[in-house]
mmCIF file of C-alpha atoms in Angstrom:
data_model
loop_
_atom_site.group_PDB
_atom_site.id
_atom_site.type_symbol
_atom_site.label_atom_id
_atom_site.label_comp_id
_atom_site.label_asym_id
_atom_site.label_seq_id
_atom_site.Cartn_x
_atom_site.Cartn_y
_atom_site.Cartn_z
ATOM 1 C CA MET A 1 2.916 13.749 -21.334
ATOM 2 C CA LYS A 2 5.046 11.987 -18.792
ATOM 3 C CA ILE A 3 4.437 8.885 -16.837
ATOM 4 C CA TYR A 4 5.147 9.120 -13.036
ATOM 5 C CA ASN A 5 5.429 6.173 -10.570
ATOM 6 C CA VAL A 6 3.718 7.933 -7.433
ATOM 7 C CA ILE A 7 5.345 5.830 -4.336
ATOM 8 C CA LEU A 8 3.064 6.278 -1.349
ATOM 9 C CA SER A 9 5.263 6.035 1.830
ATOM 10 C CA GLY A 10 3.373 7.257 4.831
ATOM 11 C CA GLY A 11 2.352 4.097 6.380
ATOM 12 C CA VAL A 12 3.431 2.748 9.781
ATOM 13 C CA GLY A 13 2.684 -1.121 9.363
ATOM 14 C CA SER A 14 1.013 -1.388 12.735
ATOM 15 C CA ARG A 15 0.052 -4.986 12.037
ATOM 16 C CA LEU A 16 3.726 -5.900 11.693
ATOM 17 C CA TRP A 17 4.762 -4.757 15.213
ATOM 18 C CA PRO A 18 7.371 -4.988 16.732
ATOM 19 C CA LEU A 19 9.160 -5.238 13.457
ATOM 20 C CA SER A 20 7.586 -2.416 12.081
ATOM 21 C CA ARG A 21 7.951 0.942 14.282
ATOM 22 C CA LYS A 22 6.902 4.464 13.460
ATOM 23 C CA GLN A 23 10.790 5.321 13.080
ATOM 24 C CA HIS A 24 11.231 2.194 10.926
ATOM 25 C CA PRO A 25 8.117 1.090 9.121
ATOM 26 C CA LYS A 26 7.871 -2.188 7.250
ATOM 27 C CA GLN A 27 8.259 -0.555 3.744
ATOM 28 C CA PHE A 28 11.978 0.146 4.850
ATOM 29 C CA LEU A 29 12.818 -3.394 6.353
ATOM 30 C CA LYS A 30 15.351 -5.137 4.486
ATOM 31 C CA LEU A 31 13.722 -8.520 4.772
ATOM 32 C CA PHE A 32 13.650 -9.439 1.053
ATOM 33 C CA SER A 33 16.925 -10.747 -0.212
ATOM 34 C CA GLY A 34 18.572 -7.800 1.682
ATOM 35 C CA LYS A 35 16.275 -5.200 0.018
ATOM 36 C CA SER A 36 13.219 -3.286 1.362
ATOM 37 C CA LEU A 37 9.814 -3.189 -0.048
ATOM 38 C CA PHE A 38 10.354 0.595 -0.948
ATOM 39 C CA GLU A 39 13.351 -0.342 -2.979
ATOM 40 C CA LEU A 40 11.601 -3.048 -4.622
ATOM 41 C CA THR A 41 8.770 -0.994 -5.722
ATOM 42 C CA ALA A 42 10.967 1.610 -7.127
ATOM 43 C CA GLU A 43 13.113 -0.942 -9.007
ATOM 44 C CA ARG A 44 9.846 -2.596 -10.360
ATOM 45 C CA ASN A 45 8.757 0.585 -12.084
ATOM 46 C CA GLN A 46 11.864 2.029 -13.231
ATOM 47 C CA LYS A 47 11.705 0.555 -16.817
ATOM 48 C CA ILE A 48 8.082 1.692 -17.407
ATOM 49 C CA VAL A 49 7.830 5.292 -16.118
ATOM 50 C CA ASP A 50 9.720 8.711 -16.856
ATOM 51 C CA GLN A 51 9.995 9.819 -13.207
ATOM 52 C CA ILE A 52 9.514 8.635 -9.873
ATOM 53 C CA MET A 53 7.688 10.810 -7.264
ATOM 54 C CA VAL A 54 7.666 9.991 -3.334
ATOM 55 C CA VAL A 55 4.974 11.185 -1.127
ATOM 56 C CA GLY A 56 6.268 10.430 2.344
ATOM 57 C CA ASN A 57 6.204 11.785 5.862
ATOM 58 C CA THR A 58 8.942 14.231 7.627
ATOM 59 C CA ASP A 59 10.426 11.342 9.418
ATOM 60 C CA HIS A 60 11.156 9.119 6.213
ATOM 61 C CA ILE A 61 11.669 11.493 3.409
ATOM 62 C CA GLU A 62 15.520 11.749 3.740
ATOM 63 C CA TRP A 63 15.462 7.641 3.959
ATOM 64 C CA SER A 64 13.566 7.470 0.811
ATOM 65 C CA LYS A 65 16.073 9.690 -0.916
ATOM 66 C CA GLN A 66 19.116 7.520 0.231
ATOM 67 C CA LEU A 67 17.344 4.297 -0.781
ATOM 68 C CA LEU A 68 16.676 5.697 -4.425
ATOM 69 C CA ASN A 69 20.137 7.055 -4.996
ATOM 70 C CA ASP A 70 21.036 3.890 -7.331
ATOM 71 C CA ILE A 71 18.053 4.504 -9.746
ATOM 72 C CA SER A 72 18.868 6.934 -12.329
ATOM 73 C CA LEU A 73 15.558 8.432 -13.104
ATOM 74 C CA PRO A 74 14.539 11.933 -12.218
ATOM 75 C CA LYS A 75 12.834 12.084 -8.922
ATOM 76 C CA LYS A 76 10.251 14.162 -7.063
ATOM 77 C CA PHE A 77 9.678 13.998 -3.293
ATOM 78 C CA ILE A 78 6.617 15.735 -1.546
ATOM 79 C CA THR A 79 6.926 15.774 2.309
ATOM 80 C CA GLU A 80 3.824 15.558 4.337
ATOM 81 C CA THR A 81 3.995 17.277 7.564
ATOM 82 C CA ALA A 82 0.540 15.801 8.577
ATOM 83 C CA ALA A 83 -0.883 12.433 7.544
ATOM 84 C CA ARG A 84 -4.221 13.014 5.998
ATOM 85 C CA ASN A 85 -4.925 9.650 4.223
ATOM 86 C CA THR A 86 -4.380 8.740 0.553
ATOM 87 C CA ALA A 87 -6.844 11.204 -1.122
ATOM 88 C CA ALA A 88 -4.800 14.211 0.047
ATOM 89 C CA ALA A 89 -1.411 12.404 -0.689
ATOM 90 C CA ILE A 90 -2.636 11.565 -4.151
ATOM 91 C CA ALA A 91 -4.035 15.078 -4.918
ATOM 92 C CA PHE A 92 -0.744 16.618 -4.023
ATOM 93 C CA ALA A 93 1.060 14.291 -6.647
ATOM 94 C CA ALA A 94 -1.426 15.436 -9.165
ATOM 95 C CA LEU A 95 -1.028 19.038 -8.230
ATOM 96 C CA ALA A 96 2.886 18.587 -8.673
ATOM 97 C CA VAL A 97 2.594 17.731 -12.477
ATOM 98 C CA ASP A 98 0.989 18.747 -15.736
ATOM 99 C CA PRO A 99 -2.802 17.733 -15.901
ATOM 100 C CA ASP A 100 -2.046 15.310 -18.876
ATOM 101 C CA ASP A 101 0.801 13.485 -17.193
ATOM 102 C CA ILE A 102 -0.025 10.003 -16.113
ATOM 103 C CA LEU A 103 0.249 8.842 -12.655
ATOM 104 C CA ILE A 104 0.751 5.107 -11.441
ATOM 105 C CA ILE A 105 0.008 5.080 -7.733
ATOM 106 C CA THR A 106 1.857 2.384 -5.919
ATOM 107 C CA PRO A 107 2.070 2.004 -2.088
ATOM 108 C CA SER A 108 5.472 1.381 -1.064
ATOM 109 C CA ASP A 109 4.937 -1.746 1.166
ATOM 110 C CA HIS A 110 3.561 -4.408 -1.378
ATOM 111 C CA LEU A 111 5.566 -7.512 -2.613
ATOM 112 C CA ILE A 112 4.886 -8.132 -6.269
ATOM 113 C CA GLN A 113 6.214 -11.097 -8.339
ATOM 114 C CA ASN A 114 6.181 -11.931 -11.942
ATOM 115 C CA GLN A 115 7.608 -8.745 -13.469
ATOM 116 C CA ASP A 116 6.273 -9.402 -17.122
ATOM 117 C CA ALA A 117 2.575 -9.957 -16.018
ATOM 118 C CA TYR A 118 3.062 -6.693 -13.829
ATOM 119 C CA GLU A 119 4.156 -4.819 -16.685
ATOM 120 C CA LYS A 120 1.480 -5.890 -18.806
ATOM 121 C CA ALA A 121 -1.188 -4.689 -16.457
ATOM 122 C CA ILE A 122 0.505 -1.338 -16.191
ATOM 123 C CA LYS A 123 0.685 -0.820 -19.961
ATOM 124 C CA GLU A 124 -3.004 -1.783 -20.334
ATOM 125 C CA ALA A 125 -3.815 0.596 -17.380
ATOM 126 C CA VAL A 126 -1.971 3.523 -19.078
ATOM 127 C CA GLU A 127 -3.845 2.940 -22.292
ATOM 128 C CA LEU A 128 -7.067 3.343 -20.430
ATOM 129 C CA ALA A 129 -5.892 6.323 -18.554
ATOM 130 C CA LYS A 130 -4.985 7.939 -21.956
ATOM 131 C CA LYS A 131 -8.696 7.865 -22.667
ATOM 132 C CA ASP A 132 -9.713 9.719 -19.426
ATOM 133 C CA PHE A 133 -10.444 6.770 -17.208
ATOM 134 C CA LEU A 134 -9.322 6.315 -13.471
ATOM 135 C CA VAL A 135 -7.936 2.780 -13.361
ATOM 136 C CA THR A 136 -7.756 0.455 -10.538
ATOM 137 C CA PHE A 137 -5.890 -2.749 -10.184
ATOM 138 C CA GLY A 138 -7.667 -5.798 -9.173
ATOM 139 C CA VAL A 139 -5.677 -9.025 -8.493
ATOM 140 C CA VAL A 140 -7.217 -12.210 -9.127
ATOM 141 C CA PRO A 141 -7.686 -13.873 -5.739
ATOM 142 C CA SER A 142 -5.777 -17.160 -4.922
ATOM 143 C CA LYS A 143 -7.595 -17.789 -1.658
ATOM 144 C CA PRO A 144 -10.674 -16.408 0.586
ATOM 145 C CA GLU A 145 -8.679 -13.597 1.991
ATOM 146 C CA THR A 146 -10.310 -11.623 4.742
ATOM 147 C CA GLY A 147 -7.621 -8.947 5.057
ATOM 148 C CA TYR A 148 -8.289 -7.233 1.854
ATOM 149 C CA GLY A 149 -11.296 -5.392 0.213
ATOM 150 C CA TYR A 150 -12.641 -6.711 -3.037
ATOM 151 C CA ILE A 151 -13.892 -5.132 -6.391
ATOM 152 C CA GLU A 152 -17.014 -6.974 -8.214
ATOM 153 C CA TYR A 153 -16.253 -6.643 -11.893
ATOM 154 C CA GLU A 154 -17.401 -7.600 -15.319
ATOM 155 C CA GLY A 155 -14.652 -7.188 -18.032
ATOM 156 C CA LYS A 156 -13.039 -3.838 -17.438
ATOM 157 C CA ASP A 157 -16.130 -2.401 -15.613
ATOM 158 C CA VAL A 158 -16.435 -2.053 -11.869
ATOM 159 C CA LEU A 159 -19.784 -3.241 -10.658
ATOM 160 C CA SER A 160 -19.110 -2.532 -6.824
ATOM 161 C CA PHE A 161 -16.506 -2.037 -4.105
ATOM 162 C CA ARG A 162 -16.736 -4.297 -1.139
ATOM 163 C CA GLU A 163 -15.314 -3.964 2.420
ATOM 164 C CA LYS A 164 -12.947 -6.708 3.988
ATOM 165 C CA PRO A 165 -15.254 -9.689 4.255
ATOM 166 C CA ASN A 166 -15.724 -12.317 6.904
ATOM 167 C CA THR A 167 -14.353 -15.633 6.083
ATOM 168 C CA GLU A 168 -17.747 -17.115 4.808
ATOM 169 C CA THR A 169 -18.196 -14.128 2.563
ATOM 170 C CA ALA A 170 -14.683 -14.168 1.230
ATOM 171 C CA GLN A 171 -15.342 -17.834 0.386
ATOM 172 C CA GLU A 172 -18.472 -16.975 -1.530
ATOM 173 C CA PHE A 173 -16.559 -14.256 -3.581
ATOM 174 C CA LEU A 174 -13.971 -16.430 -4.684
ATOM 175 C CA GLU A 175 -16.453 -19.523 -5.829
ATOM 176 C CA ARG A 176 -18.342 -16.703 -7.883
ATOM 177 C CA GLY A 177 -15.294 -15.861 -9.652
ATOM 178 C CA THR A 178 -16.443 -12.178 -10.308
ATOM 179 C CA PHE A 179 -14.437 -10.470 -7.637
ATOM 180 C CA LEU A 180 -10.682 -9.167 -7.383
ATOM 181 C CA TRP A 181 -8.768 -8.243 -4.620
ATOM 182 C CA ASN A 182 -8.485 -4.331 -4.150
ATOM 183 C CA SER A 183 -4.660 -3.868 -4.581
ATOM 184 C CA GLY A 184 -4.779 -0.020 -3.718
ATOM 185 C CA MET A 185 -2.945 0.613 -6.976
ATOM 186 C CA PHE A 186 -4.114 3.145 -9.470
ATOM 187 C CA CYS A 187 -3.482 4.805 -12.761
ATOM 188 C CA PHE A 188 -4.882 7.995 -14.307
ATOM 189 C CA LYS A 189 -4.190 11.544 -15.762
ATOM 190 C CA ALA A 190 -3.484 13.951 -12.991
ATOM 191 C CA GLY A 191 -6.084 16.322 -14.221
ATOM 192 C CA ILE A 192 -8.853 13.766 -14.533
ATOM 193 C CA LEU A 193 -8.185 12.817 -10.746
ATOM 194 C CA LEU A 194 -8.262 16.459 -9.560
ATOM 195 C CA GLU A 195 -11.702 16.972 -11.598
ATOM 196 C CA GLU A 196 -13.233 13.922 -9.995
ATOM 197 C CA LEU A 197 -11.895 15.052 -6.497
ATOM 198 C CA LYS A 198 -13.284 18.532 -6.983
ATOM 199 C CA LYS A 199 -16.539 16.955 -8.053
ATOM 200 C CA TYR A 200 -17.036 14.254 -5.182
ATOM 201 C CA GLN A 201 -15.023 15.889 -2.414
ATOM 202 C CA PRO A 202 -14.731 19.592 -3.088
ATOM 203 C CA GLU A 203 -13.329 20.618 0.452
ATOM 204 C CA VAL A 204 -10.615 18.004 -0.014
ATOM 205 C CA PHE A 205 -9.642 19.562 -3.279
ATOM 206 C CA ASP A 206 -9.894 23.190 -2.218
ATOM 207 C CA LYS A 207 -7.680 22.531 0.966
ATOM 208 C CA CYS A 208 -5.124 20.442 -0.786
ATOM 209 C CA SER A 209 -4.815 23.265 -3.460
ATOM 210 C CA GLU A 210 -4.539 25.937 -0.694
ATOM 211 C CA THR A 211 -1.987 23.756 1.172
ATOM 212 C CA TRP A 212 0.005 22.989 -2.213
ATOM 213 C CA LYS A 213 0.262 26.911 -2.895
ATOM 214 C CA THR A 214 1.608 27.720 0.757
ATOM 215 C CA SER A 215 4.214 24.617 0.317
ATOM 216 C CA GLU A 216 7.921 25.421 0.080
ATOM 217 C CA ASN A 217 10.258 23.157 -1.931
ATOM 218 C CA GLN A 218 7.466 20.642 -1.931
ATOM 219 C CA CYS A 219 7.320 20.406 1.835
ATOM 220 C CA LEU A 220 3.716 21.050 3.034
ATOM 221 C CA ASP A 221 2.601 23.451 5.577
ATOM 222 C CA VAL A 222 1.556 21.602 8.734
ATOM 223 C CA ASP A 223 -1.055 24.210 9.767
ATOM 224 C CA ALA A 224 -2.758 23.974 6.341
ATOM 225 C CA SER A 225 -2.420 20.407 6.226
ATOM 226 C CA LEU A 226 -4.538 19.828 9.413
ATOM 227 C CA GLN A 227 -7.185 21.588 7.763
ATOM 228 C CA ILE A 228 -7.562 18.691 5.087
ATOM 229 C CA PRO A 229 -10.268 16.141 5.569
ATOM 230 C CA SER A 230 -8.647 12.730 6.206
ATOM 231 C CA ILE A 231 -10.199 10.273 3.726
ATOM 232 C CA SER A 232 -8.995 7.565 1.391
ATOM 233 C CA ILE A 233 -8.797 7.930 -2.337
ATOM 234 C CA ASP A 234 -11.433 4.848 -2.341
ATOM 235 C CA TYR A 235 -13.982 6.550 -0.330
ATOM 236 C CA ALA A 236 -13.519 9.961 -1.777
ATOM 237 C CA VAL A 237 -13.354 9.164 -5.541
ATOM 238 C CA MET A 238 -12.996 5.556 -6.831
ATOM 239 C CA GLU A 239 -16.193 4.330 -5.223
ATOM 240 C CA ARG A 240 -18.321 7.231 -6.531
ATOM 241 C CA SER A 241 -16.763 8.329 -10.013
ATOM 242 C CA LYS A 242 -18.229 7.226 -13.310
ATOM 243 C CA LYS A 243 -14.982 6.892 -14.924
ATOM 244 C CA ILE A 244 -13.678 3.862 -13.260
ATOM 245 C CA LYS A 245 -12.138 0.956 -15.032
ATOM 246 C CA VAL A 246 -10.533 -2.045 -13.494
ATOM 247 C CA VAL A 247 -7.638 -4.133 -14.917
ATOM 248 C CA PRO A 248 -7.599 -7.777 -13.610
ATOM 249 C CA ALA A 249 -4.154 -8.310 -12.854
ATOM 250 C CA HIS A 250 -2.494 -11.990 -12.870
ATOM 251 C CA PHE A 251 0.848 -11.079 -11.160
ATOM 252 C CA ARG A 252 1.539 -12.581 -7.676
ATOM 253 C CA TRP A 253 0.632 -9.733 -5.162
ATOM 254 C CA ASN A 254 0.832 -9.624 -1.466
ATOM 255 C CA ASP A 255 0.331 -6.526 0.558
ATOM 256 C CA LEU A 256 2.623 -7.786 3.365
ATOM 257 C CA GLY A 257 0.189 -6.322 5.764
ATOM 258 C CA SER A 258 0.229 -9.045 8.510
ATOM 259 C CA PHE A 259 2.263 -11.810 10.052
ATOM 260 C CA GLU A 260 0.415 -14.408 8.271
ATOM 261 C CA SER A 261 1.435 -12.997 4.960
ATOM 262 C CA LEU A 262 4.886 -12.568 5.898
ATOM 263 C CA TYR A 263 4.906 -16.056 7.241
ATOM 264 C CA ASP A 264 3.785 -17.100 3.793
ATOM 265 C CA TYR A 265 6.473 -15.250 2.150
ATOM 266 C CA LEU A 266 9.350 -16.405 4.406
ATOM 267 C CA ARG A 267 8.131 -20.037 4.185
ATOM 268 C CA SER A 268 8.285 -19.880 0.484
ATOM 269 C CA THR A 269 11.895 -18.683 0.616
ATOM 270 C CA GLY A 270 12.852 -21.506 2.867
ATOM 271 C CA HIS A 271 12.731 -19.851 6.126
ATOM 272 C CA PRO A 272 12.407 -22.828 8.745
ATOM 273 C CA ILE A 273 9.434 -23.960 10.520
ATOM 274 C CA ASP A 274 8.823 -26.829 12.925
ATOM 275 C CA GLU A 275 6.659 -29.877 12.356
ATOM 276 C CA ASN A 276 3.759 -28.088 13.700
ATOM 277 C CA GLY A 277 4.093 -24.853 11.560
ATOM 278 C CA ASN A 278 5.641 -22.805 14.094
ATOM 279 C CA MET A 279 8.107 -20.022 13.051
ATOM 280 C CA VAL A 280 10.663 -17.809 14.851
ATOM 281 C CA ILE A 281 11.358 -14.544 13.248
ATOM 282 C CA GLY A 282 14.229 -12.213 14.309
ATOM 283 C CA THR A 283 16.651 -14.371 16.392
ATOM 284 C CA GLU A 284 18.684 -17.564 16.084
ATOM 285 C CA ILE A 285 18.144 -18.161 19.885
ATOM 286 C CA PHE A 286 17.043 -21.938 20.487
ATOM 287 C CA THR A 287 13.143 -21.792 20.643
ATOM 288 C CA ALA A 288 10.726 -24.660 21.429
ATOM 289 C CA PHE A 289 6.895 -24.635 21.003
ATOM 290 C CA VAL A 290 5.064 -27.002 23.083
ATOM 291 C CA GLY A 291 1.626 -27.696 22.349
ATOM 292 C CA LEU A 292 1.314 -25.008 19.802
ATOM 293 C CA LYS A 293 0.405 -25.331 15.978
ATOM 294 C CA ASP A 294 0.882 -22.404 13.278
ATOM 295 C CA SER A 295 2.364 -19.954 15.811
ATOM 296 C CA ILE A 296 4.881 -17.340 15.276
ATOM 297 C CA LEU A 297 7.449 -15.745 17.690
ATOM 298 C CA VAL A 298 8.784 -12.435 16.681
ATOM 299 C CA TYR A 299 11.729 -11.128 18.471
ATOM 300 C CA THR A 300 13.387 -7.625 18.677
ATOM 301 C CA SER A 301 15.790 -6.456 21.090
ATOM 302 C CA ASP A 302 13.188 -4.649 23.104
ATOM 303 C CA ALA A 303 9.990 -6.719 22.474
ATOM 304 C CA LEU A 304 8.633 -10.044 22.019
ATOM 305 C CA LEU A 305 5.401 -11.030 20.241
ATOM 306 C CA ILE A 306 3.816 -14.468 20.252
ATOM 307 C CA LEU A 307 0.811 -14.991 18.204
ATOM 308 C CA HIS A 308 -1.408 -17.573 16.227
ATOM 309 C CA LYS A 309 -0.933 -17.081 12.590
ATOM 310 C CA GLU A 310 -4.785 -16.785 11.962
ATOM 311 C CA LYS A 311 -4.865 -13.944 14.627
ATOM 312 C CA SER A 312 -2.344 -11.993 12.802
ATOM 313 C CA GLN A 313 -4.853 -9.027 11.981
ATOM 314 C CA ASP A 314 -5.247 -8.583 15.650
ATOM 315 C CA VAL A 315 -1.594 -7.522 16.294
ATOM 316 C CA LYS A 316 -2.890 -3.876 15.288
ATOM 317 C CA LYS A 317 -4.810 -3.930 18.699
ATOM 318 C CA VAL A 318 -1.470 -4.078 20.508
ATOM 319 C CA TYR A 319 0.042 -1.301 18.502
ATOM 320 C CA ASN A 320 -2.982 0.768 19.152
ATOM 321 C CA GLN A 321 -2.403 0.184 22.910
ATOM 322 C CA LEU A 322 0.928 1.373 22.833
ATOM 323 C CA GLU A 323 -0.161 4.360 20.622
ATOM 324 C CA LYS A 324 -2.710 5.340 23.013
ATOM 325 C CA TYR A 325 -0.325 5.439 25.895
ATOM 326 C CA LYS A 326 2.352 7.258 23.836
ATOM 327 C CA SER A 327 4.657 4.162 24.391
ATOM 328 C CA THR A 328 8.368 4.300 23.105
ATOM 329 C CA LEU A 329 7.778 0.982 21.657
ATOM 330 C CA ARG A 330 5.576 2.164 18.943
#
């Protein structure tokens, strides 16, 4: 039995546009003491796994290989030629190893602090995975966050999964104390995951298996890939399986999915703000905010974004418009 850290690296990070672009997504931005979230993810797991596996798209896989040069662990790279969501990405990782091997699934764009608490949670999850459970990690919430899904739990048992709530509902979840943020991190045996996928999403399982058989050098055939239904692992398996357990995690966790979360991180590291809480990202040009509070100006060489911090989830709408018109700015 081997333990793999499976790093999912296919996202665009559209809510961090214009810093994050299709060709330079947020997981590769060196915003964190000169390192990227992708590098920090691999470093965080290198002491507790036997191998690293990256599932990424054609544009980024070579980049991933370069960033992992300094890590001495054995590595596998699976190249997705068409994005088919997390159920397919994780299925390919499971098909690439032995059934009893344990996969620790981690997105490549999360910021996690407190390594000791992190390792404790991982070890707890591995022990549950050895008993054939599918384990999800739930982060103990520190505020009523509307940008995350939630897990209702009791002990290690999952009672329900909840969609991203409105502010009032998020506050209620926090007060009840029986809800965790859904981190998007998982741990399970490869074979058990595939069994459950076959049970609940047989078409996804069959199409992934067919695609895997036609892959060469772990690069997936594009035509076969496009036949796979696009569905998340949460909808496909985690919200339906009877083998789910949750590990309540006490490490500091942030998915860096919005400018509000990036603002909070940068502020904690001493990045300057003015007396009204306004922040500039990406330029040293003198900038003055008049009549504005808690606003962010984001500068790149070809785009400017100005937003109120609490509206940071809406940045995705800008990206979607650029995508719709196939803009070179996306």
